[in-house]
JSON list of C-alpha atoms in Angstrom, two decimals:
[
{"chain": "A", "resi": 1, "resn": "UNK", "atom": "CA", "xyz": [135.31, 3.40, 3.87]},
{"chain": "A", "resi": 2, "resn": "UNK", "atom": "CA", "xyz": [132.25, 4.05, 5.50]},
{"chain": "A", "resi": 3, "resn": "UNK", "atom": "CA", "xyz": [131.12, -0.10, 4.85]},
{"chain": "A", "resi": 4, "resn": "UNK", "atom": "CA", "xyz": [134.83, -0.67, 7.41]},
{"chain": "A", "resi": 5, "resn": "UNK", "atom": "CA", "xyz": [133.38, 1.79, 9.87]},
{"chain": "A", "resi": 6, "resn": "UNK", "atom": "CA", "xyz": [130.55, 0.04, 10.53]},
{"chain": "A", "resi": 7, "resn": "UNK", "atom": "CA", "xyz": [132.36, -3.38, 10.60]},
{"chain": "A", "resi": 8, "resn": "UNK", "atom": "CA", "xyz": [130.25, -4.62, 7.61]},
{"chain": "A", "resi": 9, "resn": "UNK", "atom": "CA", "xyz": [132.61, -6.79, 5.88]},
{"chain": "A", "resi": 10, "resn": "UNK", "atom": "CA", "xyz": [130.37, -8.56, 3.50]},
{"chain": "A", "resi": 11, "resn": "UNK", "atom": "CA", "xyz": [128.07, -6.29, 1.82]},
{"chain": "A", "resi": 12, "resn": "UNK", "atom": "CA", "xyz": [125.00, -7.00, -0.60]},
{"chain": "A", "resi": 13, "resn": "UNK", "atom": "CA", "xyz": [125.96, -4.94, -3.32]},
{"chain": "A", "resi": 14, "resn": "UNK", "atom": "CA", "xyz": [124.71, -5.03, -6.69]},
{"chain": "A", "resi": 15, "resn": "UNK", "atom": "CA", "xyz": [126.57, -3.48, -9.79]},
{"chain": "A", "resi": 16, "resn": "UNK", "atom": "CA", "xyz": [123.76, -1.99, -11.52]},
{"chain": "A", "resi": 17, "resn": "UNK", "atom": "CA", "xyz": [122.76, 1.34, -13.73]},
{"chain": "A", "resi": 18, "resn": "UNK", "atom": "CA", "xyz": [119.19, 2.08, -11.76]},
{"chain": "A", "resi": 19, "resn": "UNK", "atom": "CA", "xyz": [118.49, 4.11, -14.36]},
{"chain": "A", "resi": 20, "resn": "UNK", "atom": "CA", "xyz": [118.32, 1.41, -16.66]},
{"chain": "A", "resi": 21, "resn": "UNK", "atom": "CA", "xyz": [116.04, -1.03, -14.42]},
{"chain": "A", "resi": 22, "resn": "UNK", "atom": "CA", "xyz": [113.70, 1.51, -13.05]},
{"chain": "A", "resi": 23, "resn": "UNK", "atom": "CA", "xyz": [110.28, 0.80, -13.26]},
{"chain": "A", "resi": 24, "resn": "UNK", "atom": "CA", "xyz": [106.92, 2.60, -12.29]},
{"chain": "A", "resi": 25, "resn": "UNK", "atom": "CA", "xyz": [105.42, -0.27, -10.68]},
{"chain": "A", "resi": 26, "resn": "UNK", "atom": "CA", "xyz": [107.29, -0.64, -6.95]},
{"chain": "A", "resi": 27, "resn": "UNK", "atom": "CA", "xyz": [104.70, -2.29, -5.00]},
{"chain": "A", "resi": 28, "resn": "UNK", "atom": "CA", "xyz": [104.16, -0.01, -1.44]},
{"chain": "A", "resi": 29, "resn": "UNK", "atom": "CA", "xyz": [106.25, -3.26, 0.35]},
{"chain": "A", "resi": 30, "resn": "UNK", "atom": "CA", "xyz": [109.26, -2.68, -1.24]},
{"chain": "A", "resi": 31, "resn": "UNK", "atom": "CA", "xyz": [109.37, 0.96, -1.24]},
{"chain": "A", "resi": 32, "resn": "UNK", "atom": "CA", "xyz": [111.34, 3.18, 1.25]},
{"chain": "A", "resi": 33, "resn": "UNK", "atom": "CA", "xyz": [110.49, 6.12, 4.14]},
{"chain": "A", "resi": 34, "resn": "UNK", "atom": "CA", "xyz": [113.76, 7.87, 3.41]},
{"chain": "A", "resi": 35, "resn": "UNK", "atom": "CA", "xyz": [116.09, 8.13, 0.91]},
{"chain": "A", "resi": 36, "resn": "UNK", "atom": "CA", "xyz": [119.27, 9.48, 1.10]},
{"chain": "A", "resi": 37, "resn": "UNK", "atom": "CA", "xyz": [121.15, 10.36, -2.39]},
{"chain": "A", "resi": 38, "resn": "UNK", "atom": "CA", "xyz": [122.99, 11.93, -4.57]},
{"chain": "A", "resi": 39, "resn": "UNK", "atom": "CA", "xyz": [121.73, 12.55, -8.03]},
{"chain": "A", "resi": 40, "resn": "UNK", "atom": "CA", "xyz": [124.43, 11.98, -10.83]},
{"chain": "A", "resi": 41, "resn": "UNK", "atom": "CA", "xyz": [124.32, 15.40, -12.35]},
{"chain": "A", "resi": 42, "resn": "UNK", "atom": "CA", "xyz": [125.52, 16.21, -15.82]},
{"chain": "A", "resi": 43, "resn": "UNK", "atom": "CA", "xyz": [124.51, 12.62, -17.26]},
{"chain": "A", "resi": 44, "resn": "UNK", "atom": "CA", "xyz": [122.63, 11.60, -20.70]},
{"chain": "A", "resi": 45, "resn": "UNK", "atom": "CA", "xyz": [120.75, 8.79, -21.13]},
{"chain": "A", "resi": 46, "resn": "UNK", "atom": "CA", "xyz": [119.65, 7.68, -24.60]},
{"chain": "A", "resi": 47, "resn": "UNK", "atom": "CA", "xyz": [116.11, 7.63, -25.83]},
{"chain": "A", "resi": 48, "resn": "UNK", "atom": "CA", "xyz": [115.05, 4.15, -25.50]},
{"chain": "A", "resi": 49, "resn": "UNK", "atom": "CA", "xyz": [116.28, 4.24, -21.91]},
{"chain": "A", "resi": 50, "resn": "UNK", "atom": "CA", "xyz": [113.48, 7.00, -21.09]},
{"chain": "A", "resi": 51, "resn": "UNK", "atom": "CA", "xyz": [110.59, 4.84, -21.88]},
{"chain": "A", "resi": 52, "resn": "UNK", "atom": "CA", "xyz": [110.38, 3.57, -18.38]},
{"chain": "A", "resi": 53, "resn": "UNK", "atom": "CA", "xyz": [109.87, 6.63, -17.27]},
{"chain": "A", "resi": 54, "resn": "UNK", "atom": "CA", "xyz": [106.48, 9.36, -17.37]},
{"chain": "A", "resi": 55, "resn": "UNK", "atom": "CA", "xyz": [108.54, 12.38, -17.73]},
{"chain": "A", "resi": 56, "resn": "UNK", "atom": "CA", "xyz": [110.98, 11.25, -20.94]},
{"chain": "A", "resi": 57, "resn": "UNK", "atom": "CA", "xyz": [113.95, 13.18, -20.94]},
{"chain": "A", "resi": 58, "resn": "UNK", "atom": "CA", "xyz": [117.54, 12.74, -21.37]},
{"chain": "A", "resi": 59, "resn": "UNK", "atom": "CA", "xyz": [118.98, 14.35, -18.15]},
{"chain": "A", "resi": 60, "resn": "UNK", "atom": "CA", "xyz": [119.77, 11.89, -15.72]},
{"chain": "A", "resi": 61, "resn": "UNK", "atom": "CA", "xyz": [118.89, 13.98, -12.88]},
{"chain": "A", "resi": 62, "resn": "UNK", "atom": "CA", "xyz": [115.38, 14.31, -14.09]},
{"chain": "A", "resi": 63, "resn": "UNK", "atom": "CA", "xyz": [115.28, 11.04, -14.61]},
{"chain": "A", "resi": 64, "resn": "UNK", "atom": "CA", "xyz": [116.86, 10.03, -11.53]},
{"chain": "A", "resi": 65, "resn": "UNK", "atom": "CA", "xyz": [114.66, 12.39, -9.24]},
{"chain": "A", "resi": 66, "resn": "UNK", "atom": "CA", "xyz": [111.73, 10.27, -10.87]},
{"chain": "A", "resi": 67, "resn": "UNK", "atom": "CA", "xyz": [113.07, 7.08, -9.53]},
{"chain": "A", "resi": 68, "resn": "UNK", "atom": "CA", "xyz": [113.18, 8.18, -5.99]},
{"chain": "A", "resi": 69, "resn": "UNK", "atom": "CA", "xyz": [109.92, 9.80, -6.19]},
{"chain": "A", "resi": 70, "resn": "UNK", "atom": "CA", "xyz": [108.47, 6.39, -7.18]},
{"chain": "A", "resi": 71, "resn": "UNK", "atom": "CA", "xyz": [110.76, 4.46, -4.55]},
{"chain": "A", "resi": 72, "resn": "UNK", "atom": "CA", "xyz": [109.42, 6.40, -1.96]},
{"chain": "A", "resi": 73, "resn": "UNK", "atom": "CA", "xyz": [106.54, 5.38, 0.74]},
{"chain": "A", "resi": 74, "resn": "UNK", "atom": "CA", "xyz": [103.51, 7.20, 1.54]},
{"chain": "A", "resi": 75, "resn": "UNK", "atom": "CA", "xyz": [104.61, 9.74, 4.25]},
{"chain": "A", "resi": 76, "resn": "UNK", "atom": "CA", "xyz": [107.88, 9.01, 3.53]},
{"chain": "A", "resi": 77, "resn": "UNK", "atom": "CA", "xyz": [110.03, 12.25, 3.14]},
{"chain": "A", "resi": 78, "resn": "UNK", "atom": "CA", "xyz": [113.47, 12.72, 1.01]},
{"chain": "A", "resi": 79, "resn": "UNK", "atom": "CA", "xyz": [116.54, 14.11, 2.32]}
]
């Protein structure tokens, strides 16, 4: 809904677990000032999944919470 309210009609999306393709080396160009999310709460993610992370564990918010931390830019604040 939100993509139709601001008249974008053909989006770049990409159907992808981020969880899965995370990785601790974002170079600073391609990371972000703010980030805007919503955690998937609840979630499990098997043990060979964690191994791209430095805190292993199988809570996806943990996990998750990593990922933005590492996709954020120095002085860059989440929201």
């Amino acid at each position: 809904m939100n993509l139709i309210l601001h008249d974008i009609n053909e989006p770049s999306l990409e159907l992808v677990n981020t969880l899965e393709v995370h990785s601790n080396a974002v170079p600073e160009s391609a990371k972000y000032s703010v980030i805007l999310a919503n955690p998937p709460y609840g979630g499990k993610m098997t043990k060979q999944l964690q191994t791209n992370f430095t805190v292993r564990s199988g809570s996806t918010e943990v996990l998750f919470l990593q990922h933005i931390m590492k996709s954020l830019a120095r002085g860059g604040a989440p929201e």
